[in-house]
Amino acid sequence: MSHALENEYRSDIDGLRALAVMFVVIFHAFPNLLAGGFIGVDIFFVISGFLITKIIFQSLEAGTFSIFDFYNRRIKRIFPALIIVMIVSLILGWFFLFFDEYAQLGKHIRGGFLFVSNIYFYQEVGYFDTLAETKPMLHLWSLAVEEQFYIFWPILLALAWKRRWNFVVTIALIAGLSFILNIYWVQKNPSAAFYLSIPRFWELLMGAFLAYLSINKRSIPFLHPEVSSVVGCALIFSGVSLLNVTSAFPGWWALLPTLGTFFLIYAGSNTFLNKYLFSNPIMVWFGLISYPLYLWHWPLLSYLRIVTGDTPDPLHTVAAVILAVFLACLTFFFLERKVRSSKGYRAAIYLLALAAIILMSISWMRSKAGLPDRPVNQQIDYLSTLDAYNQSRQSDQSCSSLNGLSLLKEEVCLSNSTAPKTLFVGDSHAMSLYSGIFTKKVTVDAMLIGAHACKFYPNLSYTPTYQYKFANNCTAISQKVIELAQTMNSLQKIVLVNYYPYVNATVQSPSSYFDGDIELNKGDAFLLGQGYLIEKLLAAGKEVIFVIDIPKLKRNPKDCVMRSSFTAVKSCEPSMAELDAYRSIYMDAVRQLKKKYPQLQIFDPTAIFCFDGVCHYKEGNQLLYYDQTHLSIIGGSKVLEVMKSQKIIGK
């Protein structure tokens, strides 16, 4: 039996690259058509680990290894296509992105150049985060994982070679730790398992082990190349068929694409599938342009989603994919190939200098708040809404300095007085309302105690929805609110503000709530949990005001502002009839609370936004909403002013 691995050029690996990029592109363009297509990235990881480690091994054997040469090749390989895609993305952003989106694009491009995109996107994960589809640089997370791996891997390999360490033991230890962390985090912190590099390193190390087998002409006993090829193909196509975005991925599931890729590369180029499927000229051609195609396809699809303000129609999506293929061809044949074949360090120095210029330009652009004077920004006065609102979602030590309070984990506490008269309590909706006080647009001696994604049910235990991110400590924070009401004598009024999804109250909540051992449906949890909080606050001698949740828009308000003359107008505004039908069960539950606790005051802000038969999302060119369910500072301030004029809050 001939050895499965060869040392010469492997056209079948280019074909495997083509399969990987096709999976990813189809998944991004038509996610319902290929729900598991995201495993293409994992295929890339194994291929990269194999090819790069093999190059390092060969240079170590020849005695020509240089860390400078290694990074010179990486820069010439990665930067040409990356720079041109980023420049085009910045140009498109100039015309179509609002100032805050443009500033965020600058941040993401900076992360792309510094290869920390995966960390940025991990930090941004959450229900406040903008849609993934509206982040043109989101796909660079995988490139960051690879490059973070290549920061330490060449140095470690050179050290292992010099010290004659056992390579198999070395790779097994690192890969084992990485895989164990992947399994742990996929349950406890799925976003970390997906985006961060360490729980992904084992995938590249599988390719590195293949490189070791190839260089040392080792084989795996009893694994026939043809069997290896068939099994590898079966594993990959099982993964793309069985997985979807709800799968606990990477985790154990990632073994399907990674082991599949391992077996296919191990099989060699002479097996039937590798020779006639993956070495097919069309597959090889797509493999050659796979890197620039990966870079081009997502920004084009993302901008298409941004400009249309909705899921694009299939015809436009297909056109974007075709354009991505065309641009990838131009990039590969007229830019990437020429730069990669250049000698010496000059090209790399020029590329780094160009990247530095772009980074400095981005820093200037971000310092100018995303260049708000661009034409696209003239349709909305949005500059005053986002940054301060973002700050009002996190504690600023005011509660400890003014009121001597120590905070619980995840608690957001803000205060503007040593003797606050009004306490706002709730989740992010309370924070968005309080932002008007935080920015001093509305003057009230007040304090906020909030917690992201929390229901304030002090008497109920629950299973958190967002594990390890937020909403793990809601019960304790709710109990602290009661304690504060009982001990802080200055407090006169307590305002309860929370988001409540307006769906059938008989269905189970995304977070499971328990009264003892009894699991409650969402409606019962609301009545028992919110009722208990109200009862305790009233017993403490406080006025309690329950604020009915604001109308929910049909879509994000930015999607309803025309970014260009060739896009259709989208409607954000629900009719009054739609709103009433949407929240009828919720309103019934509020009425039950009022009936049970007659002292409870109810404030309904609906009339502030809903008139002439519809619920409005802007006033003139000022957006009243930050997103589909949160108020902007302007919208929140309007509500606070009405509450103040009706003497619901304030003196």
XYZ file of C-alpha atoms in Angstrom:
651
model
C 0.000 0.000 0.000
C 1.431 3.360 -0.968
C 1.770 6.017 1.652
C -1.280 8.214 1.884
C 0.460 11.569 2.335
C 2.703 13.149 -0.292
C 5.123 16.053 -0.137
C 4.385 17.602 -3.536
C 1.657 20.099 -4.447
C -1.766 18.758 -3.579
C -4.412 19.952 -6.028
C -7.036 18.073 -4.011
C -6.373 20.370 -1.042
C -7.241 23.342 -3.221
C -10.415 21.445 -4.099
C -11.087 20.972 -0.393
C -10.615 24.704 0.081
C -13.213 25.238 -2.644
C -15.673 23.020 -0.773
C -15.046 24.964 2.434
C -15.570 28.389 0.884
C -18.669 27.192 -1.021
C -20.160 25.970 2.244
C -19.547 29.315 3.923
C -20.761 31.458 1.026
C -23.958 29.443 0.528
C -24.628 29.488 4.281
C -24.236 33.260 4.439
C -26.229 33.898 1.273
C -28.997 31.346 1.862
C -28.805 30.071 5.455
C -31.965 27.993 5.091
C -30.475 26.197 2.101
C -27.319 25.008 3.875
C -27.859 25.395 7.610
C -24.548 23.738 8.526
C -22.399 25.597 6.003
C -20.511 27.429 8.746
C -18.346 24.299 9.201
C -16.394 25.483 6.154
C -14.353 27.623 8.564
C -13.345 24.505 10.512
C -12.216 22.859 7.286
C -10.043 25.912 6.630
C -8.517 25.656 10.113
C -7.310 22.077 9.546
C -5.993 22.861 6.054
C -4.137 25.908 7.356
C -2.584 23.981 10.227
C -1.405 21.301 7.799
C 0.095 23.547 5.119
C 1.744 26.112 7.375
C 3.203 23.536 9.767
C 4.529 21.555 6.810
C 6.321 24.651 5.488
C 7.854 25.283 8.904
C 8.981 21.653 9.219
C 10.598 21.724 5.789
C 12.518 24.923 6.549
C 13.627 23.529 9.917
C 14.879 20.347 8.221
C 16.746 22.384 5.630
C 18.203 24.653 8.317
C 16.713 27.737 6.651
C 13.971 28.602 9.161
C 13.670 32.304 9.951
C 10.850 33.839 11.950
C 11.208 36.999 9.839
C 10.841 35.008 6.629
C 7.800 33.264 8.065
C 6.002 36.504 8.913
C 7.137 38.047 5.626
C 5.322 35.260 3.784
C 2.246 35.606 6.023
C 2.032 39.349 5.406
C 2.339 38.907 1.630
C -0.269 36.139 1.774
C -2.830 37.865 4.010
C -2.547 41.618 3.538
C -3.034 42.340 -0.194
C -6.597 41.041 -0.400
C -7.374 42.154 3.142
C -6.342 45.746 2.476
C -8.303 46.111 -0.762
C -11.458 44.621 0.804
C -11.159 46.976 3.772
C -10.645 50.029 1.567
C -13.721 49.171 -0.495
C -15.711 48.542 2.704
C -14.733 51.973 4.011
C -15.781 53.577 0.717
C -19.149 51.827 0.775
C -19.548 52.761 4.434
C -19.011 56.420 3.569
C -22.172 56.349 1.462
C -24.400 53.943 3.409
C -23.449 53.791 7.103
C -24.727 56.169 9.751
C -22.087 57.792 11.921
C -22.167 55.237 14.774
C -22.102 52.342 12.304
C -19.176 53.925 10.468
C -17.278 54.352 13.719
C -17.986 50.712 14.542
C -16.759 49.665 11.086
C -13.526 51.522 11.812
C -13.167 49.630 15.078
C -13.736 46.308 13.310
C -11.232 47.123 10.552
C -8.697 48.010 13.214
C -9.403 44.650 14.830
C -8.947 42.986 11.454
C -5.516 44.521 10.898
C -4.401 43.729 14.440
C -5.928 40.232 14.250
C -8.099 40.661 17.331
C -11.481 40.715 15.558
C -12.589 37.560 17.320
C -12.089 39.257 20.701
C -14.041 42.330 19.585
C -16.979 40.274 18.344
C -16.984 38.123 21.464
C -17.175 41.261 23.601
C -20.071 42.580 21.498
C -22.214 39.462 21.771
C -25.491 40.192 23.512
C -29.036 41.315 22.966
C -27.922 44.957 22.650
C -25.683 44.017 19.797
C -26.572 44.980 16.252
C -27.511 42.231 13.836
C -24.568 40.114 12.742
C -25.676 40.686 9.147
C -24.961 44.411 9.494
C -21.287 43.985 10.462
C -19.277 43.946 7.216
C -16.096 42.718 8.946
C -17.660 39.966 11.054
C -16.057 37.183 9.029
C -12.569 38.320 10.028
C -12.966 36.566 13.396
C -11.680 33.331 11.826
C -8.658 35.057 10.315
C -7.843 36.432 13.772
C -7.986 32.925 15.266
C -5.499 31.668 12.677
C -3.076 34.537 13.069
C -3.176 34.346 16.859
C -2.201 30.698 16.487
C 0.708 31.652 14.241
C 2.056 34.131 16.772
C 3.298 31.331 19.008
C 3.277 28.190 16.842
C 6.389 28.808 14.660
C 8.406 29.795 17.741
C 7.234 26.728 19.655
C 8.002 24.444 16.708
C 11.503 25.878 16.344
C 12.070 25.437 20.081
C 10.759 21.868 20.014
C 13.009 21.099 17.037
C 16.082 22.567 18.722
C 15.441 20.885 22.088
C 14.381 17.620 20.411
C 11.069 17.508 22.218
C 8.649 14.747 21.317
C 6.405 16.496 18.809
C 3.478 14.089 19.205
C 3.434 14.584 22.978
C 3.758 18.371 22.575
C 0.887 18.636 20.123
C -1.247 16.192 22.120
C -0.889 18.274 25.292
C -1.755 21.588 23.647
C -4.554 20.155 21.493
C -5.970 18.213 24.449
C -6.143 21.286 26.663
C -7.674 23.311 23.831
C -10.291 20.648 23.121
C -11.214 20.274 26.798
C -11.676 24.036 27.075
C -13.816 23.930 23.935
C -16.077 21.261 25.475
C -16.336 23.171 28.754
C -17.033 26.570 27.230
C -19.530 25.374 24.646
C -21.818 24.605 27.605
C -20.870 27.427 29.953
C -19.955 30.249 27.574
C -20.870 29.351 23.968
C -19.759 32.690 22.538
C -16.274 32.250 24.010
C -16.050 28.718 22.621
C -17.010 29.994 19.181
C -15.008 33.213 18.862
C -11.932 32.908 21.059
C -8.779 31.309 19.750
C -7.626 28.940 22.496
C -10.699 26.667 22.325
C -10.161 26.574 18.545
C -6.416 25.831 18.454
C -6.967 22.055 18.505
C -8.493 22.307 15.018
C -5.327 23.824 13.556
C -3.246 21.327 15.521
C -5.043 18.447 13.810
C -3.602 19.812 10.588
C -0.227 20.208 12.277
C -0.245 16.513 13.212
C -0.954 15.667 9.569
C 2.078 17.740 8.586
C 4.199 15.747 11.054
C 2.997 12.476 9.495
C 3.729 13.800 6.009
C 7.244 15.090 6.712
C 8.231 11.961 8.616
C 6.503 9.605 6.143
C 4.454 8.045 8.898
C 1.106 6.360 8.400
C -1.808 5.385 10.601
C -1.968 1.570 10.874
C -4.901 -0.169 9.196
C -6.247 3.081 7.674
C -6.455 2.482 3.935
C -6.314 5.700 1.849
C -9.559 4.914 -0.018
C -11.366 4.200 3.239
C -9.898 7.375 4.744
C -11.151 9.431 1.796
C -14.695 8.036 1.904
C -14.947 8.360 5.694
C -13.622 11.921 5.544
C -16.130 12.962 2.911
C -18.968 11.276 4.827
C -18.044 13.099 8.043
C -17.935 16.505 6.362
C -21.260 16.064 4.582
C -22.813 14.662 7.765
C -21.734 17.834 9.536
C -23.161 20.171 6.939
C -26.435 18.181 6.940
C -26.905 17.694 10.689
C -25.728 21.016 12.102
C -27.427 24.395 12.275
C -27.037 27.642 14.223
C -28.761 26.149 17.279
C -26.199 23.324 17.586
C -23.777 23.433 20.529
C -20.862 24.341 18.286
C -17.937 23.858 18.177
C -17.998 21.296 21.019
C -18.079 17.623 20.058
C -19.872 18.520 16.816
C -16.712 20.148 15.456
C -15.148 16.696 15.196
C -17.295 16.049 12.123
C -15.683 18.664 9.824
C -12.221 18.515 11.422
C -11.861 14.728 11.434
C -13.421 14.663 7.967
C -10.792 17.095 6.701
C -8.059 15.145 8.512
C -9.041 11.888 6.802
C -9.375 13.509 3.369
C -5.927 15.120 3.527
C -4.417 11.942 4.964
C -5.877 9.886 2.099
C -3.606 11.605 -0.426
C -4.328 12.901 -3.900
C -4.476 9.522 -5.662
C -7.656 8.182 -4.064
C -10.773 8.163 -6.213
C -12.647 10.998 -4.488
C -9.596 13.190 -4.054
C -8.483 12.689 -7.656
C -11.793 12.997 -9.479
C -13.818 15.244 -7.171
C -11.410 17.489 -5.303
C -8.754 17.686 -8.036
C -11.361 18.610 -10.606
C -10.137 21.787 -12.410
C -13.255 23.740 -11.443
C -12.814 22.841 -7.766
C -9.111 23.675 -7.920
C -9.880 27.038 -9.533
C -12.355 27.935 -6.769
C -9.801 26.749 -4.243
C -7.200 29.136 -5.623
C -9.523 32.118 -5.147
C -10.989 30.818 -1.875
C -9.209 33.332 0.368
C -10.196 36.512 -1.532
C -13.660 35.026 -2.110
C -14.024 34.505 1.636
C -12.982 38.108 2.225
C -15.233 39.631 -0.460
C -18.478 37.723 -0.080
C -19.471 38.808 3.425
C -19.045 42.607 3.106
C -21.088 42.536 -0.112
C -23.876 40.516 1.497
C -23.718 42.654 4.625
C -23.994 45.947 2.749
C -26.845 44.516 0.705
C -28.678 43.781 3.962
C -27.875 47.259 5.326
C -28.982 49.150 2.226
C -32.225 47.220 1.752
C -33.056 47.340 5.463
C -34.351 43.793 5.265
C -33.470 40.306 4.081
C -32.475 40.851 0.430
C -34.435 39.088 -2.293
C -32.766 35.975 -3.786
C -31.963 37.646 -7.111
C -29.967 40.420 -5.457
C -28.244 37.891 -3.210
C -27.169 35.775 -6.180
C -25.895 38.920 -7.912
C -23.817 39.792 -4.810
C -22.286 36.296 -4.778
C -21.427 36.502 -8.487
C -19.830 39.909 -7.897
C -17.833 38.423 -5.008
C -16.498 35.674 -7.289
C -15.563 38.234 -9.941
C -13.763 40.477 -7.446
C -12.015 37.459 -5.928
C -10.661 36.542 -9.384
C -9.369 40.057 -9.974
C -7.824 40.165 -6.516
C -6.089 36.805 -6.847
C -4.766 37.065 -10.390
C -3.851 40.761 -10.529
C -2.855 41.513 -6.937
C -2.399 38.606 -4.572
C -0.383 36.353 -6.893
C 1.965 39.159 -7.921
C 2.669 40.215 -4.349
C 3.203 36.667 -3.115
C 5.766 35.967 -5.841
C 7.796 39.088 -5.026
C 11.250 38.639 -3.517
C 12.622 40.085 -0.315
C 10.896 42.194 2.316
C 9.991 45.280 0.295
C 6.398 44.247 -0.482
C 5.719 43.368 3.154
C 7.100 46.722 4.306
C 4.882 48.582 1.820
C 1.835 46.571 2.919
C 2.498 47.278 6.597
C 2.982 50.975 5.831
C -0.325 51.074 3.944
C -2.045 49.265 6.816
C -0.581 51.821 9.248
C -1.936 54.700 7.142
C -5.396 53.097 7.106
C -5.249 52.564 10.879
C -4.325 56.218 11.454
C -7.179 57.296 9.169
C -9.573 55.100 11.117
C -8.407 56.582 14.425
C -9.084 60.053 13.037
C -12.483 58.976 11.721
C -13.462 57.475 15.088
C -12.274 60.617 16.898
C -14.687 62.552 14.667
C -17.622 60.337 15.784
C -17.881 58.488 12.478
C -17.883 61.693 10.387
C -21.474 62.819 11.067
C -21.419 65.430 8.274
C -21.574 62.795 5.547
C -24.769 63.017 3.405
C -26.283 59.772 4.724
C -26.358 61.243 8.241
C -28.416 64.258 7.273
C -31.643 62.270 7.498
C -31.394 61.685 11.248
C -30.175 63.622 14.273
C -28.675 60.659 16.019
C -25.394 61.998 17.388
C -26.728 62.673 20.877
C -28.302 59.278 21.429
C -25.863 56.405 21.363
C -22.668 57.113 23.284
C -24.198 58.407 26.511
C -26.850 55.709 26.373
C -24.070 53.152 26.141
C -22.487 54.641 29.260
C -25.799 54.470 31.112
C -25.790 50.701 30.688
C -22.884 50.263 33.075
C -22.053 51.324 36.620
C -19.897 54.411 37.103
C -19.095 54.118 40.848
C -21.628 56.858 41.612
C -23.661 54.565 43.878
C -20.612 53.698 45.970
C -19.276 57.266 46.160
C -22.618 59.013 46.782
C -24.603 56.359 48.619
C -22.027 53.965 50.045
C -23.468 50.986 48.201
C -21.522 47.889 47.238
C -22.649 46.254 44.017
C -23.598 42.699 43.277
C -22.221 40.925 40.230
C -23.978 42.131 37.054
C -25.763 44.955 38.868
C -25.846 48.306 37.057
C -26.116 51.118 39.593
C -26.183 54.840 38.799
C -26.936 57.734 41.138
C -26.937 61.532 40.955
C -27.727 62.348 44.585
C -26.695 61.522 48.133
C -30.395 61.367 48.970
C -32.232 60.184 45.834
C -36.003 60.440 45.973
C -36.785 58.166 43.009
C -35.408 54.706 42.326
C -35.665 53.223 38.827
C -35.596 49.420 38.795
C -35.461 47.087 35.819
C -33.583 45.710 32.857
C -32.185 47.495 29.799
C -35.508 49.265 29.274
C -35.038 50.933 32.658
C -31.501 51.879 31.613
C -32.656 53.435 28.334
C -35.339 55.425 30.167
C -32.895 56.533 32.867
C -30.395 57.713 30.223
C -32.339 61.002 30.027
C -31.532 61.580 33.705
C -27.998 60.281 33.297
C -27.300 62.842 30.557
C -29.029 65.607 32.608
C -31.614 66.263 29.912
C -34.206 65.725 32.648
C -33.516 66.823 36.232
C -34.629 64.367 38.915
C -32.840 63.284 42.118
C -32.711 59.626 41.241
C -30.933 56.306 41.285
C -31.031 53.332 38.947
C -30.617 49.686 39.858
C -30.637 47.605 36.712
C -29.481 44.277 35.377
C -29.308 43.232 31.750
C -31.998 40.792 30.594
C -33.279 40.369 34.155
C -36.797 39.874 35.385
C -37.023 41.288 38.903
C -38.694 38.357 40.631
C -37.178 38.203 44.146
C -39.103 35.106 45.213
C -38.434 32.910 42.168
C -35.460 30.839 41.152
C -34.743 30.422 37.470
C -32.541 29.055 34.722
C -30.659 31.956 33.074
C -31.131 32.544 29.354
C -27.700 34.072 28.730
C -25.260 31.917 30.657
C -21.970 33.529 31.700
C -22.802 36.759 29.903
C -25.493 38.352 32.040
C -28.801 37.547 33.787
C -27.229 35.062 36.164
C -27.807 37.047 39.357
C -31.284 38.509 38.929
C -32.888 37.043 42.041
C -30.193 38.432 44.354
C -30.329 41.875 42.718
C -34.126 41.883 43.043
C -33.821 41.082 46.745
C -31.347 43.934 47.119
C -33.983 46.317 45.712
C -36.325 45.336 48.549
C -33.556 45.791 51.108
C -32.739 49.217 49.700
C -36.386 50.274 49.847
C -36.507 49.238 53.492
C -33.299 51.017 54.520
C -32.871 54.129 52.313
C -35.180 56.694 53.904
C -34.801 59.310 51.164
C -36.519 57.084 48.625
C -40.140 58.051 48.061
C -40.963 56.549 44.689
C -39.896 53.363 42.967
C -40.396 53.086 39.205
C -40.502 49.565 37.741
C -39.510 49.297 34.076
C -39.028 45.990 32.265
C -39.264 44.392 28.868
C -41.949 41.750 28.557
C -42.269 39.834 25.258
C -45.851 40.127 24.111
C -46.527 36.507 23.317
C -48.952 34.033 24.771
C -48.563 34.080 28.532
C -49.292 30.354 28.745
C -46.065 29.363 26.972
C -42.852 28.693 28.845
C -40.445 31.576 29.284
C -37.024 31.379 27.578
C -35.713 31.397 31.143
C -37.490 28.754 33.216
C -38.841 30.208 36.474
C -39.583 28.080 39.520
C -41.743 28.601 42.580
C -40.062 26.025 44.771
C -39.999 22.935 42.576
C -42.884 24.048 40.366
C -41.963 25.352 36.921
C -44.069 28.370 35.985
C -45.303 29.603 32.662
C -44.411 33.155 31.756
C -47.736 34.681 32.781
C -47.755 33.072 36.225
C -44.097 33.976 36.756
C -44.916 37.617 36.005
C -47.861 37.750 38.404
C -46.077 35.930 41.223
C -42.634 37.499 40.815
C -43.586 41.072 39.961
C -46.468 40.899 42.428
C -44.148 39.863 45.267
C -41.756 42.742 44.484
C -44.614 45.267 44.401
C -46.029 43.933 47.662
C -42.702 44.295 49.489
C -42.057 47.784 48.108
C -45.527 48.978 49.106
C -45.033 47.458 52.556
C -41.847 49.538 52.869
C -44.005 52.656 52.537
C -42.966 53.599 49.000
C -45.021 54.819 46.072
C -44.668 52.182 43.377
C -45.108 53.110 39.712
C -45.304 50.348 37.130
C -44.385 51.613 33.652
C -46.105 49.723 30.860
C -43.566 48.667 28.277
C -43.168 50.897 25.233
C -44.622 49.830 21.855
C -42.375 47.463 19.964
C -41.433 48.567 16.451
C -41.754 46.300 13.451
C -38.016 46.506 12.797
C -34.885 48.413 13.777
C -35.533 52.149 13.199
C -32.376 52.581 11.125
C -33.792 50.108 8.623
C -36.695 52.484 8.060
C -34.520 55.478 7.151
C -33.662 55.490 3.458
C -29.899 55.236 3.010
C -30.020 55.682 -0.747
C -32.392 56.817 -3.456
C -32.737 53.321 -4.908
C -33.977 51.554 -1.770
C -37.611 51.061 -0.895
C -39.110 52.708 2.183
C -39.602 50.237 5.031
C -42.263 50.599 7.690
C -41.259 50.511 11.340
C -44.528 51.737 12.737
C -47.111 49.273 14.081
C -50.718 50.333 13.910
C -52.670 50.731 17.126
C -54.692 47.659 16.196
C -51.498 45.623 15.723
C -50.111 46.865 19.030
C -53.303 46.063 20.930
C -53.436 42.554 19.490
C -49.737 42.015 20.123
C -49.796 42.866 23.811
C -53.354 41.997 24.845
C -52.347 39.176 27.200
C -49.612 41.303 28.749
C -52.081 44.140 29.381
C -54.503 41.670 30.988
C -51.706 40.624 33.351
C -50.994 44.282 34.227
C -54.677 44.803 35.019
C -54.560 41.787 37.314
C -51.626 43.343 39.166
C -53.530 46.601 39.567
C -56.594 44.774 40.849
C -54.526 42.848 43.407
C -52.555 45.931 44.509
C -54.856 48.982 44.289
C -52.105 51.260 45.624
C -49.979 50.452 42.594
C -49.738 53.337 40.123
C -49.723 52.494 36.408
C -48.053 54.775 33.882
C -48.707 54.032 30.222
C -46.373 55.866 27.788
C -48.219 54.574 24.725
C -49.907 57.907 23.950
C -46.503 59.614 23.727
C -45.640 57.483 20.696
C -48.985 56.329 19.296
C -51.427 58.734 17.666
C -53.152 59.104 14.316
C -53.623 55.337 14.340
C -49.918 54.381 14.381
C -46.973 54.227 16.805
C -44.188 56.557 15.663
C -40.448 55.858 15.839
C -39.157 59.377 15.155
C -40.045 63.018 15.535
C -38.835 65.104 12.643
C -35.314 63.839 12.050
C -34.851 62.635 15.631
C -35.109 58.936 16.334
C -37.115 58.147 19.452
C -35.864 54.575 19.520
C -32.358 53.146 19.727
C -33.459 49.791 18.322
C -36.677 47.835 17.938
C -37.492 47.787 21.664
C -35.239 50.373 23.387
C -35.720 54.119 23.565
C -33.044 56.550 22.479
C -32.002 59.315 24.865
C -34.432 61.600 23.044
C -37.313 59.126 23.366
C -36.498 58.342 26.980
C -36.301 62.036 27.852
C -39.746 62.634 26.327
C -41.227 59.934 28.549
C -39.478 61.306 31.636
C -40.709 64.845 30.925
C -44.303 63.608 30.731
C -43.855 61.638 33.957
C -42.392 64.723 35.593
C -45.179 67.019 34.345
C -47.749 64.602 35.793
C -45.795 64.598 39.082
C -45.230 60.857 38.795
C -41.527 61.484 39.359
C -39.678 64.500 40.747
C -40.803 66.785 43.529
